[in-house]
């Protein structure tokens, strides 16, 4: 659950990070929380990030997909896109997330697609659309990340990063 072995990255991105000895699937994964929730990233570039998450195990007391689970999927996908936009010398830190929940889902898999709204030098904003298995919109989200230079402290936690 949550393994990132089949993420599709653009070749130029793979080459850029490989030259630094960075394991892209590990670096741009769903993280510890996303892994516990079963988030899988299927495709990742600065232009589009696609991921899935099971509804089972991520529900609220009424048996519906928890809004916080949708927020985790949205922030994960938008953050990955922001990190890829920022490149190897910057990290993305979420500063604003908003989610509108359109319909309840009780089972199956939801899919999120993050696309850029703004990609600047110091911030990146992504729209994330989450749909159910019938391609019905479950949630619309927007994430803004601040892009800041990697510091020595950051580099301690990122394989292959340099300050």
PDB file of N, CA and C in Angstrom, residues 2-110:
ATOM      1  N   UNK A   2       0.605   2.157  -0.959  1.00  0.00           N
ATOM      2  CA  UNK A   2       1.347   3.395  -1.000  1.00  0.00           C
ATOM      3  C   UNK A   2       2.722   3.289  -1.636  1.00  0.00           C
ATOM      4  N   UNK A   3       3.075   2.130  -2.227  1.00  0.00           N
ATOM      5  CA  UNK A   3       4.378   2.010  -2.857  1.00  0.00           C
ATOM      6  C   UNK A   3       4.396   2.836  -4.131  1.00  0.00           C
ATOM      7  N   UNK A   4       5.544   3.399  -4.461  1.00  0.00           N
ATOM      8  CA  UNK A   4       5.636   4.347  -5.567  1.00  0.00           C
ATOM      9  C   UNK A   4       6.486   3.802  -6.711  1.00  0.00           C
ATOM     10  N   UNK A   5       6.408   2.523  -7.002  1.00  0.00           N
ATOM     11  CA  UNK A   5       7.316   1.917  -7.958  1.00  0.00           C
ATOM     12  C   UNK A   5       7.008   2.245  -9.407  1.00  0.00           C
ATOM     13  N   UNK A   6       5.785   2.648  -9.738  1.00  0.00           N
ATOM     14  CA  UNK A   6       5.407   2.819 -11.128  1.00  0.00           C
ATOM     15  C   UNK A   6       5.077   4.261 -11.484  1.00  0.00           C
ATOM     16  N   UNK A   7       5.683   5.214 -10.819  1.00  0.00           N
ATOM     17  CA  UNK A   7       5.431   6.619 -11.115  1.00  0.00           C
ATOM     18  C   UNK A   7       6.067   6.953 -12.456  1.00  0.00           C
ATOM     19  N   UNK A   8       5.312   7.643 -13.318  1.00  0.00           N
ATOM     20  CA  UNK A   8       5.840   8.079 -14.599  1.00  0.00           C
ATOM     21  C   UNK A   8       6.333   9.506 -14.468  1.00  0.00           C
ATOM     22  N   UNK A   9       7.647   9.715 -14.679  1.00  0.00           N
ATOM     23  CA  UNK A   9       8.247  11.044 -14.661  1.00  0.00           C
ATOM     24  C   UNK A   9       8.753  11.366 -16.062  1.00  0.00           C
ATOM     25  N   UNK A  10       8.778  12.641 -16.453  1.00  0.00           N
ATOM     26  CA  UNK A  10       9.416  13.006 -17.722  1.00  0.00           C
ATOM     27  C   UNK A  10      10.901  12.634 -17.671  1.00  0.00           C
ATOM     28  N   UNK A  11      11.453  12.175 -18.783  1.00  0.00           N
ATOM     29  CA  UNK A  11      12.841  11.709 -18.820  1.00  0.00           C
ATOM     30  C   UNK A  11      13.826  12.785 -18.375  1.00  0.00           C
ATOM     31  N   UNK A  12      13.606  14.047 -18.765  1.00  0.00           N
ATOM     32  CA  UNK A  12      14.551  15.104 -18.381  1.00  0.00           C
ATOM     33  C   UNK A  12      14.574  15.313 -16.873  1.00  0.00           C
ATOM     34  N   UNK A  13      13.443  15.094 -16.211  1.00  0.00           N
ATOM     35  CA  UNK A  13      13.378  15.217 -14.751  1.00  0.00           C
ATOM     36  C   UNK A  13      14.128  14.051 -14.113  1.00  0.00           C
ATOM     37  N   UNK A  14      13.913  12.854 -14.620  1.00  0.00           N
ATOM     38  CA  UNK A  14      14.635  11.679 -14.114  1.00  0.00           C
ATOM     39  C   UNK A  14      16.138  11.904 -14.224  1.00  0.00           C
ATOM     40  N   UNK A  15      16.574  12.385 -15.382  1.00  0.00           N
ATOM     41  CA  UNK A  15      18.006  12.620 -15.611  1.00  0.00           C
ATOM     42  C   UNK A  15      18.570  13.670 -14.658  1.00  0.00           C
ATOM     43  N   UNK A  16      17.835  14.759 -14.446  1.00  0.00           N
ATOM     44  CA  UNK A  16      18.299  15.839 -13.568  1.00  0.00           C
ATOM     45  C   UNK A  16      18.523  15.333 -12.142  1.00  0.00           C
ATOM     46  N   UNK A  17      17.568  14.585 -11.615  1.00  0.00           N
ATOM     47  CA  UNK A  17      17.676  14.094 -10.250  1.00  0.00           C
ATOM     48  C   UNK A  17      18.659  12.927 -10.136  1.00  0.00           C
ATOM     49  N   UNK A  18      18.704  12.074 -11.143  1.00  0.00           N
ATOM     50  CA  UNK A  18      19.631  10.933 -11.116  1.00  0.00           C
ATOM     51  C   UNK A  18      21.077  11.415 -11.056  1.00  0.00           C
ATOM     52  N   UNK A  19      21.367  12.534 -11.724  1.00  0.00           N
ATOM     53  CA  UNK A  19      22.725  13.087 -11.702  1.00  0.00           C
ATOM     54  C   UNK A  19      23.144  13.481 -10.294  1.00  0.00           C
ATOM     55  N   UNK A  20      22.162  13.740  -9.429  1.00  0.00           N
ATOM     56  CA  UNK A  20      22.441  14.103  -8.036  1.00  0.00           C
ATOM     57  C   UNK A  20      22.341  12.887  -7.101  1.00  0.00           C
ATOM     58  N   UNK A  21      22.028  11.733  -7.651  1.00  0.00           N
ATOM     59  CA  UNK A  21      21.876  10.535  -6.837  1.00  0.00           C
ATOM     60  C   UNK A  21      20.573  10.501  -6.065  1.00  0.00           C
ATOM     61  N   UNK A  22      19.552  11.233  -6.536  1.00  0.00           N
ATOM     62  CA  UNK A  22      18.274  11.302  -5.835  1.00  0.00           C
ATOM     63  C   UNK A  22      17.314  10.247  -6.385  1.00  0.00           C
ATOM     64  N   UNK A  23      16.686   9.503  -5.482  1.00  0.00           N
ATOM     65  CA  UNK A  23      15.685   8.504  -5.826  1.00  0.00           C
ATOM     66  C   UNK A  23      14.337   9.214  -5.965  1.00  0.00           C
ATOM     67  N   UNK A  24      13.948   9.529  -7.206  1.00  0.00           N
ATOM     68  CA  UNK A  24      12.717  10.280  -7.439  1.00  0.00           C
ATOM     69  C   UNK A  24      11.480   9.627  -6.842  1.00  0.00           C
ATOM     70  N   UNK A  25      11.244   8.332  -7.064  1.00  0.00           N
ATOM     71  CA  UNK A  25      10.030   7.741  -6.473  1.00  0.00           C
ATOM     72  C   UNK A  25       9.974   7.896  -4.952  1.00  0.00           C
ATOM     73  N   UNK A  26      11.101   7.805  -4.275  1.00  0.00           N
ATOM     74  CA  UNK A  26      11.108   7.966  -2.821  1.00  0.00           C
ATOM     75  C   UNK A  26      10.912   9.429  -2.433  1.00  0.00           C
ATOM     76  N   UNK A  27      11.575  10.324  -3.152  1.00  0.00           N
ATOM     77  CA  UNK A  27      11.494  11.746  -2.823  1.00  0.00           C
ATOM     78  C   UNK A  27      10.106  12.307  -3.089  1.00  0.00           C
ATOM     79  N   UNK A  28       9.518  11.949  -4.208  1.00  0.00           N
ATOM     80  CA  UNK A  28       8.213  12.483  -4.595  1.00  0.00           C
ATOM     81  C   UNK A  28       7.119  11.455  -4.361  1.00  0.00           C
ATOM     82  N   UNK A  29       7.124  10.869  -3.201  1.00  0.00           N
ATOM     83  CA  UNK A  29       6.117   9.879  -2.848  1.00  0.00           C
ATOM     84  C   UNK A  29       4.986  10.558  -2.097  1.00  0.00           C
ATOM     85  N   UNK A  30       4.081   9.736  -1.604  1.00  0.00           N
ATOM     86  CA  UNK A  30       2.951  10.263  -0.841  1.00  0.00           C
ATOM     87  C   UNK A  30       3.354  10.614   0.587  1.00  0.00           C
ATOM     88  N   UNK A  31       4.551  10.262   1.001  1.00  0.00           N
ATOM     89  CA  UNK A  31       4.993  10.527   2.366  1.00  0.00           C
ATOM     90  C   UNK A  31       4.368   9.547   3.345  1.00  0.00           C
ATOM     91  N   UNK A  32       4.740   9.657   4.604  1.00  0.00           N
ATOM     92  CA  UNK A  32       4.265   8.710   5.616  1.00  0.00           C
ATOM     93  C   UNK A  32       2.748   8.717   5.748  1.00  0.00           C
ATOM     94  N   UNK A  33       2.147   9.902   5.827  1.00  0.00           N
ATOM     95  CA  UNK A  33       0.690   9.982   5.966  1.00  0.00           C
ATOM     96  C   UNK A  33      -0.002   9.415   4.728  1.00  0.00           C
ATOM     97  N   UNK A  34       0.434   9.857   3.566  1.00  0.00           N
ATOM     98  CA  UNK A  34      -0.156   9.367   2.323  1.00  0.00           C
ATOM     99  C   UNK A  34      -0.022   7.856   2.179  1.00  0.00           C
ATOM    100  N   UNK A  35       1.121   7.324   2.579  1.00  0.00           N
ATOM    101  CA  UNK A  35       1.317   5.868   2.517  1.00  0.00           C
ATOM    102  C   UNK A  35       0.327   5.149   3.420  1.00  0.00           C
ATOM    103  N   UNK A  36       0.124   5.663   4.635  1.00  0.00           N
ATOM    104  CA  UNK A  36      -0.844   5.041   5.561  1.00  0.00           C
ATOM    105  C   UNK A  36      -2.248   5.086   4.984  1.00  0.00           C
ATOM    106  N   UNK A  37      -2.522   6.084   4.178  1.00  0.00           N
ATOM    107  CA  UNK A  37      -3.865   6.243   3.610  1.00  0.00           C
ATOM    108  C   UNK A  37      -4.016   5.543   2.261  1.00  0.00           C
ATOM    109  N   UNK A  38      -2.931   4.953   1.773  1.00  0.00           N
ATOM    110  CA  UNK A  38      -2.996   4.219   0.510  1.00  0.00           C
ATOM    111  C   UNK A  38      -2.868   5.074  -0.730  1.00  0.00           C
ATOM    112  N   UNK A  39      -2.373   6.299  -0.595  1.00  0.00           N
ATOM    113  CA  UNK A  39      -2.187   7.172  -1.756  1.00  0.00           C
ATOM    114  C   UNK A  39      -1.082   6.594  -2.635  1.00  0.00           C
ATOM    115  N   UNK A  40      -1.372   6.537  -3.935  1.00  0.00           N
ATOM    116  CA  UNK A  40      -0.369   6.114  -4.904  1.00  0.00           C
ATOM    117  C   UNK A  40      -0.260   7.173  -5.986  1.00  0.00           C
ATOM    118  N   UNK A  41       0.946   7.604  -6.252  1.00  0.00           N
ATOM    119  CA  UNK A  41       1.180   8.576  -7.313  1.00  0.00           C
ATOM    120  C   UNK A  41       1.490   7.785  -8.576  1.00  0.00           C
ATOM    121  N   UNK A  42       0.722   8.043  -9.623  1.00  0.00           N
ATOM    122  CA  UNK A  42       0.844   7.283 -10.864  1.00  0.00           C
ATOM    123  C   UNK A  42       1.651   8.011 -11.927  1.00  0.00           C
ATOM    124  N   UNK A  43       1.568   9.325 -11.925  1.00  0.00           N
ATOM    125  CA  UNK A  43       2.212  10.145 -12.952  1.00  0.00           C
ATOM    126  C   UNK A  43       2.602  11.462 -12.305  1.00  0.00           C
ATOM    127  N   UNK A  44       3.798  11.958 -12.627  1.00  0.00           N
ATOM    128  CA  UNK A  44       4.229  13.196 -11.982  1.00  0.00           C
ATOM    129  C   UNK A  44       5.107  14.027 -12.902  1.00  0.00           C
ATOM    130  N   UNK A  45       4.662  15.256 -13.121  1.00  0.00           N
ATOM    131  CA  UNK A  45       5.462  16.273 -13.800  1.00  0.00           C
ATOM    132  C   UNK A  45       4.971  17.615 -13.261  1.00  0.00           C
ATOM    133  N   UNK A  46       5.678  18.679 -13.573  1.00  0.00           N
ATOM    134  CA  UNK A  46       5.246  20.004 -13.120  1.00  0.00           C
ATOM    135  C   UNK A  46       3.929  20.404 -13.786  1.00  0.00           C
ATOM    136  N   UNK A  47       3.591  19.776 -14.921  1.00  0.00           N
ATOM    137  CA  UNK A  47       2.369  20.108 -15.654  1.00  0.00           C
ATOM    138  C   UNK A  47       1.163  19.287 -15.218  1.00  0.00           C
ATOM    139  N   UNK A  48       1.392  18.109 -14.603  1.00  0.00           N
ATOM    140  CA  UNK A  48       0.269  17.228 -14.260  1.00  0.00           C
ATOM    141  C   UNK A  48       0.749  16.146 -13.301  1.00  0.00           C
ATOM    142  N   UNK A  49       0.008  16.002 -12.202  1.00  0.00           N
ATOM    143  CA  UNK A  49       0.285  14.936 -11.241  1.00  0.00           C
ATOM    144  C   UNK A  49      -1.015  14.162 -11.050  1.00  0.00           C
ATOM    145  N   UNK A  50      -0.927  12.833 -11.150  1.00  0.00           N
ATOM    146  CA  UNK A  50      -2.104  11.978 -11.013  1.00  0.00           C
ATOM    147  C   UNK A  50      -1.845  10.982  -9.897  1.00  0.00           C
ATOM    148  N   UNK A  51      -2.831  10.816  -9.025  1.00  0.00           N
ATOM    149  CA  UNK A  51      -2.707   9.842  -7.945  1.00  0.00           C
ATOM    150  C   UNK A  51      -4.063   9.275  -7.568  1.00  0.00           C
ATOM    151  N   UNK A  52      -4.026   8.154  -6.866  1.00  0.00           N
ATOM    152  CA  UNK A  52      -5.260   7.503  -6.418  1.00  0.00           C
ATOM    153  C   UNK A  52      -5.211   7.261  -4.919  1.00  0.00           C
ATOM    154  N   UNK A  53      -6.393   7.009  -4.354  1.00  0.00           N
ATOM    155  CA  UNK A  53      -6.507   6.689  -2.931  1.00  0.00           C
ATOM    156  C   UNK A  53      -7.761   5.828  -2.747  1.00  0.00           C
ATOM    157  N   UNK A  54      -7.663   4.763  -1.956  1.00  0.00           N
ATOM    158  CA  UNK A  54      -8.858   3.964  -1.689  1.00  0.00           C
ATOM    159  C   UNK A  54      -9.794   4.694  -0.736  1.00  0.00           C
ATOM    160  N   UNK A  55     -11.082   4.479  -0.919  1.00  0.00           N
ATOM    161  CA  UNK A  55     -12.056   5.041   0.016  1.00  0.00           C
ATOM    162  C   UNK A  55     -12.020   4.233   1.313  1.00  0.00           C
ATOM    163  N   UNK A  56     -11.931   2.907   1.173  1.00  0.00           N
ATOM    164  CA  UNK A  56     -11.896   2.035   2.347  1.00  0.00           C
ATOM    165  C   UNK A  56     -10.722   2.407   3.250  1.00  0.00           C
ATOM    166  N   UNK A  57     -11.012   2.568   4.536  1.00  0.00           N
ATOM    167  CA  UNK A  57      -9.989   2.949   5.501  1.00  0.00           C
ATOM    168  C   UNK A  57      -9.831   4.453   5.642  1.00  0.00           C
ATOM    169  N   UNK A  58     -10.506   5.218   4.781  1.00  0.00           N
ATOM    170  CA  UNK A  58     -10.396   6.681   4.795  1.00  0.00           C
ATOM    171  C   UNK A  58     -11.775   7.331   4.896  1.00  0.00           C
ATOM    172  N   UNK A  59     -12.637   6.733   5.701  1.00  0.00           N
ATOM    173  CA  UNK A  59     -14.013   7.213   5.815  1.00  0.00           C
ATOM    174  C   UNK A  59     -14.271   7.863   7.173  1.00  0.00           C
ATOM    175  N   UNK A  60     -15.345   8.646   7.215  1.00  0.00           N
ATOM    176  CA  UNK A  60     -15.807   9.245   8.466  1.00  0.00           C
ATOM    177  C   UNK A  60     -16.901   8.341   9.057  1.00  0.00           C
ATOM    178  N   UNK A  61     -17.454   8.657  10.223  1.00  0.00           N
ATOM    179  CA  UNK A  61     -18.398   7.747  10.895  1.00  0.00           C
ATOM    180  C   UNK A  61     -19.629   7.344  10.075  1.00  0.00           C
ATOM    181  N   UNK A  62     -20.046   8.151   9.087  1.00  0.00           N
ATOM    182  CA  UNK A  62     -21.208   7.800   8.272  1.00  0.00           C
ATOM    183  C   UNK A  62     -20.845   6.866   7.112  1.00  0.00           C
ATOM    184  N   UNK A  63     -19.586   6.486   7.023  1.00  0.00           N
ATOM    185  CA  UNK A  63     -19.157   5.586   5.963  1.00  0.00           C
ATOM    186  C   UNK A  63     -18.793   6.267   4.656  1.00  0.00           C
ATOM    187  N   UNK A  64     -18.731   7.593   4.669  1.00  0.00           N
ATOM    188  CA  UNK A  64     -18.363   8.352   3.475  1.00  0.00           C
ATOM    189  C   UNK A  64     -16.878   8.710   3.511  1.00  0.00           C
ATOM    190  N   UNK A  65     -16.306   8.901   2.330  1.00  0.00           N
ATOM    191  CA  UNK A  65     -14.920   9.368   2.250  1.00  0.00           C
ATOM    192  C   UNK A  65     -14.768  10.609   3.112  1.00  0.00           C
ATOM    193  N   UNK A  66     -13.812  10.602   4.005  1.00  0.00           N
ATOM    194  CA  UNK A  66     -13.564  11.723   4.911  1.00  0.00           C
ATOM    195  C   UNK A  66     -13.034  12.912   4.111  1.00  0.00           C
ATOM    196  N   UNK A  67     -13.562  14.106   4.390  1.00  0.00           N
ATOM    197  CA  UNK A  67     -13.087  15.314   3.717  1.00  0.00           C
ATOM    198  C   UNK A  67     -11.608  15.556   3.943  1.00  0.00           C
ATOM    199  N   UNK A  68     -11.123  15.176   5.129  1.00  0.00           N
ATOM    200  CA  UNK A  68      -9.693  15.322   5.413  1.00  0.00           C
ATOM    201  C   UNK A  68      -8.846  14.401   4.556  1.00  0.00           C
ATOM    202  N   UNK A  69      -9.405  13.234   4.207  1.00  0.00           N
ATOM    203  CA  UNK A  69      -8.683  12.312   3.328  1.00  0.00           C
ATOM    204  C   UNK A  69      -8.557  12.928   1.934  1.00  0.00           C
ATOM    205  N   UNK A  70      -9.638  13.545   1.459  1.00  0.00           N
ATOM    206  CA  UNK A  70      -9.562  14.241   0.166  1.00  0.00           C
ATOM    207  C   UNK A  70      -8.523  15.351   0.224  1.00  0.00           C
ATOM    208  N   UNK A  71      -8.447  16.050   1.345  1.00  0.00           N
ATOM    209  CA  UNK A  71      -7.466  17.120   1.514  1.00  0.00           C
ATOM    210  C   UNK A  71      -6.040  16.566   1.478  1.00  0.00           C
ATOM    211  N   UNK A  72      -5.827  15.400   2.095  1.00  0.00           N
ATOM    212  CA  UNK A  72      -4.493  14.775   2.061  1.00  0.00           C
ATOM    213  C   UNK A  72      -4.109  14.432   0.630  1.00  0.00           C
ATOM    214  N   UNK A  73      -5.037  13.834  -0.118  1.00  0.00           N
ATOM    215  CA  UNK A  73      -4.743  13.500  -1.518  1.00  0.00           C
ATOM    216  C   UNK A  73      -4.446  14.772  -2.304  1.00  0.00           C
ATOM    217  N   UNK A  74      -5.270  15.797  -2.143  1.00  0.00           N
ATOM    218  CA  UNK A  74      -5.076  17.049  -2.877  1.00  0.00           C
ATOM    219  C   UNK A  74      -3.733  17.701  -2.540  1.00  0.00           C
ATOM    220  N   UNK A  75      -3.422  17.799  -1.256  1.00  0.00           N
ATOM    221  CA  UNK A  75      -2.165  18.454  -0.874  1.00  0.00           C
ATOM    222  C   UNK A  75      -0.959  17.647  -1.340  1.00  0.00           C
ATOM    223  N   UNK A  76      -1.062  16.336  -1.295  1.00  0.00           N
ATOM    224  CA  UNK A  76       0.034  15.493  -1.767  1.00  0.00           C
ATOM    225  C   UNK A  76       0.306  15.750  -3.248  1.00  0.00           C
ATOM    226  N   UNK A  77      -0.734  15.702  -4.060  1.00  0.00           N
ATOM    227  CA  UNK A  77      -0.549  15.861  -5.505  1.00  0.00           C
ATOM    228  C   UNK A  77      -0.079  17.262  -5.869  1.00  0.00           C
ATOM    229  N   UNK A  78      -0.681  18.284  -5.261  1.00  0.00           N
ATOM    230  CA  UNK A  78      -0.259  19.661  -5.537  1.00  0.00           C
ATOM    231  C   UNK A  78       1.162  19.931  -5.078  1.00  0.00           C
ATOM    232  N   UNK A  79       1.546  19.332  -3.968  1.00  0.00           N
ATOM    233  CA  UNK A  79       2.910  19.513  -3.453  1.00  0.00           C
ATOM    234  C   UNK A  79       3.936  18.864  -4.368  1.00  0.00           C
ATOM    235  N   UNK A  80       3.619  17.689  -4.884  1.00  0.00           N
ATOM    236  CA  UNK A  80       4.539  17.018  -5.812  1.00  0.00           C
ATOM    237  C   UNK A  80       4.732  17.881  -7.057  1.00  0.00           C
ATOM    238  N   UNK A  81       3.644  18.390  -7.619  1.00  0.00           N
ATOM    239  CA  UNK A  81       3.766  19.269  -8.778  1.00  0.00           C
ATOM    240  C   UNK A  81       4.597  20.504  -8.468  1.00  0.00           C
ATOM    241  N   UNK A  82       4.359  21.104  -7.311  1.00  0.00           N
ATOM    242  CA  UNK A  82       5.116  22.300  -6.904  1.00  0.00           C
ATOM    243  C   UNK A  82       6.590  21.986  -6.732  1.00  0.00           C
ATOM    244  N   UNK A  83       6.898  20.829  -6.143  1.00  0.00           N
ATOM    245  CA  UNK A  83       8.302  20.440  -5.947  1.00  0.00           C
ATOM    246  C   UNK A  83       8.987  20.233  -7.291  1.00  0.00           C
ATOM    247  N   UNK A  84       8.293  19.598  -8.221  1.00  0.00           N
ATOM    248  CA  UNK A  84       8.889  19.390  -9.541  1.00  0.00           C
ATOM    249  C   UNK A  84       9.061  20.715 -10.275  1.00  0.00           C
ATOM    250  N   UNK A  85       8.132  21.632 -10.118  1.00  0.00           N
ATOM    251  CA  UNK A  85       8.289  22.965 -10.707  1.00  0.00           C
ATOM    252  C   UNK A  85       9.481  23.682 -10.083  1.00  0.00           C
ATOM    253  N   UNK A  86       9.615  23.601  -8.772  1.00  0.00           N
ATOM    254  CA  UNK A  86      10.691  24.296  -8.068  1.00  0.00           C
ATOM    255  C   UNK A  86      12.073  23.787  -8.413  1.00  0.00           C
ATOM    256  N   UNK A  87      12.172  22.521  -8.796  1.00  0.00           N
ATOM    257  CA  UNK A  87      13.467  21.945  -9.162  1.00  0.00           C
ATOM    258  C   UNK A  87      14.270  21.515  -7.957  1.00  0.00           C
ATOM    259  N   UNK A  88      15.478  21.050  -8.218  1.00  0.00           N
ATOM    260  CA  UNK A  88      16.297  20.432  -7.183  1.00  0.00           C
ATOM    261  C   UNK A  88      16.813  21.404  -6.135  1.00  0.00           C
ATOM    262  N   UNK A  89      16.821  22.706  -6.415  1.00  0.00           N
ATOM    263  CA  UNK A  89      17.383  23.661  -5.451  1.00  0.00           C
ATOM    264  C   UNK A  89      16.333  24.275  -4.529  1.00  0.00           C
ATOM    265  N   UNK A  90      15.048  23.926  -4.719  1.00  0.00           N
ATOM    266  CA  UNK A  90      13.992  24.502  -3.890  1.00  0.00           C
ATOM    267  C   UNK A  90      13.067  23.413  -3.348  1.00  0.00           C
ATOM    268  N   UNK A  91      12.433  23.717  -2.231  1.00  0.00           N
ATOM    269  CA  UNK A  91      11.417  22.822  -1.692  1.00  0.00           C
ATOM    270  C   UNK A  91      10.095  23.579  -1.657  1.00  0.00           C
ATOM    271  N   UNK A  92       9.026  22.810  -1.727  1.00  0.00           N
ATOM    272  CA  UNK A  92       7.675  23.387  -1.712  1.00  0.00           C
ATOM    273  C   UNK A  92       7.072  23.186  -0.334  1.00  0.00           C
ATOM    274  N   UNK A  93       6.524  24.262   0.207  1.00  0.00           N
ATOM    275  CA  UNK A  93       5.875  24.227   1.515  1.00  0.00           C
ATOM    276  C   UNK A  93       4.464  24.770   1.343  1.00  0.00           C
ATOM    277  N   UNK A  94       3.458  23.948   1.655  1.00  0.00           N
ATOM    278  CA  UNK A  94       2.075  24.372   1.507  1.00  0.00           C
ATOM    279  C   UNK A  94       1.742  25.533   2.430  1.00  0.00           C
ATOM    280  N   UNK A  95       1.105  26.574   1.876  1.00  0.00           N
ATOM    281  CA  UNK A  95       0.699  27.725   2.688  1.00  0.00           C
ATOM    282  C   UNK A  95      -0.810  27.953   2.658  1.00  0.00           C
ATOM    283  N   UNK A  96      -1.507  27.370   1.684  1.00  0.00           N
ATOM    284  CA  UNK A  96      -2.960  27.520   1.632  1.00  0.00           C
ATOM    285  C   UNK A  96      -3.565  26.332   0.901  1.00  0.00           C
ATOM    286  N   UNK A  97      -4.577  25.728   1.500  1.00  0.00           N
ATOM    287  CA  UNK A  97      -5.314  24.629   0.886  1.00  0.00           C
ATOM    288  C   UNK A  97      -6.793  24.869   1.121  1.00  0.00           C
ATOM    289  N   UNK A  98      -7.573  24.799   0.060  1.00  0.00           N
ATOM    290  CA  UNK A  98      -9.021  24.830   0.258  1.00  0.00           C
ATOM    291  C   UNK A  98      -9.654  23.720  -0.563  1.00  0.00           C
ATOM    292  N   UNK A  99     -10.706  23.142  -0.007  1.00  0.00           N
ATOM    293  CA  UNK A  99     -11.378  22.007  -0.641  1.00  0.00           C
ATOM    294  C   UNK A  99     -12.885  22.230  -0.596  1.00  0.00           C
ATOM    295  N   UNK A 100     -13.532  21.971  -1.698  1.00  0.00           N
ATOM    296  CA  UNK A 100     -14.985  21.954  -1.756  1.00  0.00           C
ATOM    297  C   UNK A 100     -15.398  20.524  -2.066  1.00  0.00           C
ATOM    298  N   UNK A 101     -16.226  19.955  -1.198  1.00  0.00           N
ATOM    299  CA  UNK A 101     -16.654  18.559  -1.340  1.00  0.00           C
ATOM    300  C   UNK A 101     -18.019  18.549  -2.014  1.00  0.00           C
ATOM    301  N   UNK A 102     -18.104  17.875  -3.157  1.00  0.00           N
ATOM    302  CA  UNK A 102     -19.310  17.902  -3.981  1.00  0.00           C
ATOM    303  C   UNK A 102     -20.240  16.710  -3.768  1.00  0.00           C
ATOM    304  N   UNK A 103     -19.699  15.546  -3.490  1.00  0.00           N
ATOM    305  CA  UNK A 103     -20.536  14.359  -3.351  1.00  0.00           C
ATOM    306  C   UNK A 103     -19.836  13.356  -2.461  1.00  0.00           C
ATOM    307  N   UNK A 104     -20.624  12.507  -1.842  1.00  0.00           N
ATOM    308  CA  UNK A 104     -20.086  11.462  -0.988  1.00  0.00           C
ATOM    309  C   UNK A 104     -19.704  10.227  -1.791  1.00  0.00           C
ATOM    310  N   UNK A 105     -18.700   9.519  -1.295  1.00  0.00           N
ATOM    311  CA  UNK A 105     -18.264   8.262  -1.903  1.00  0.00           C
ATOM    312  C   UNK A 105     -18.141   7.247  -0.775  1.00  0.00           C
ATOM    313  N   UNK A 106     -18.672   6.039  -0.982  1.00  0.00           N
ATOM    314  CA  UNK A 106     -18.651   5.014   0.057  1.00  0.00           C
ATOM    315  C   UNK A 106     -17.677   3.868  -0.213  1.00  0.00           C
ATOM    316  N   UNK A 107     -17.239   3.714  -1.451  1.00  0.00           N
ATOM    317  CA  UNK A 107     -16.356   2.586  -1.762  1.00  0.00           C
ATOM    318  C   UNK A 107     -15.553   2.892  -3.018  1.00  0.00           C
ATOM    319  N   UNK A 108     -14.615   2.013  -3.294  1.00  0.00           N
ATOM    320  CA  UNK A 108     -13.824   2.137  -4.511  1.00  0.00           C
ATOM    321  C   UNK A 108     -12.569   2.965  -4.340  1.00  0.00           C
ATOM    322  N   UNK A 109     -12.171   3.545  -5.437  1.00  0.00           N
ATOM    323  CA  UNK A 109     -10.932   4.303  -5.520  1.00  0.00           C
ATOM    324  C   UNK A 109     -11.269   5.697  -6.039  1.00  0.00           C
ATOM    325  N   UNK A 110     -10.663   6.715  -5.456  1.00  0.00           N
ATOM    326  CA  UNK A 110     -10.788   8.061  -6.014  1.00  0.00           C
ATOM    327  C   UNK A 110      -9.475   8.424  -6.695  1.00  0.00           C
TER     328      UNK A 110
END
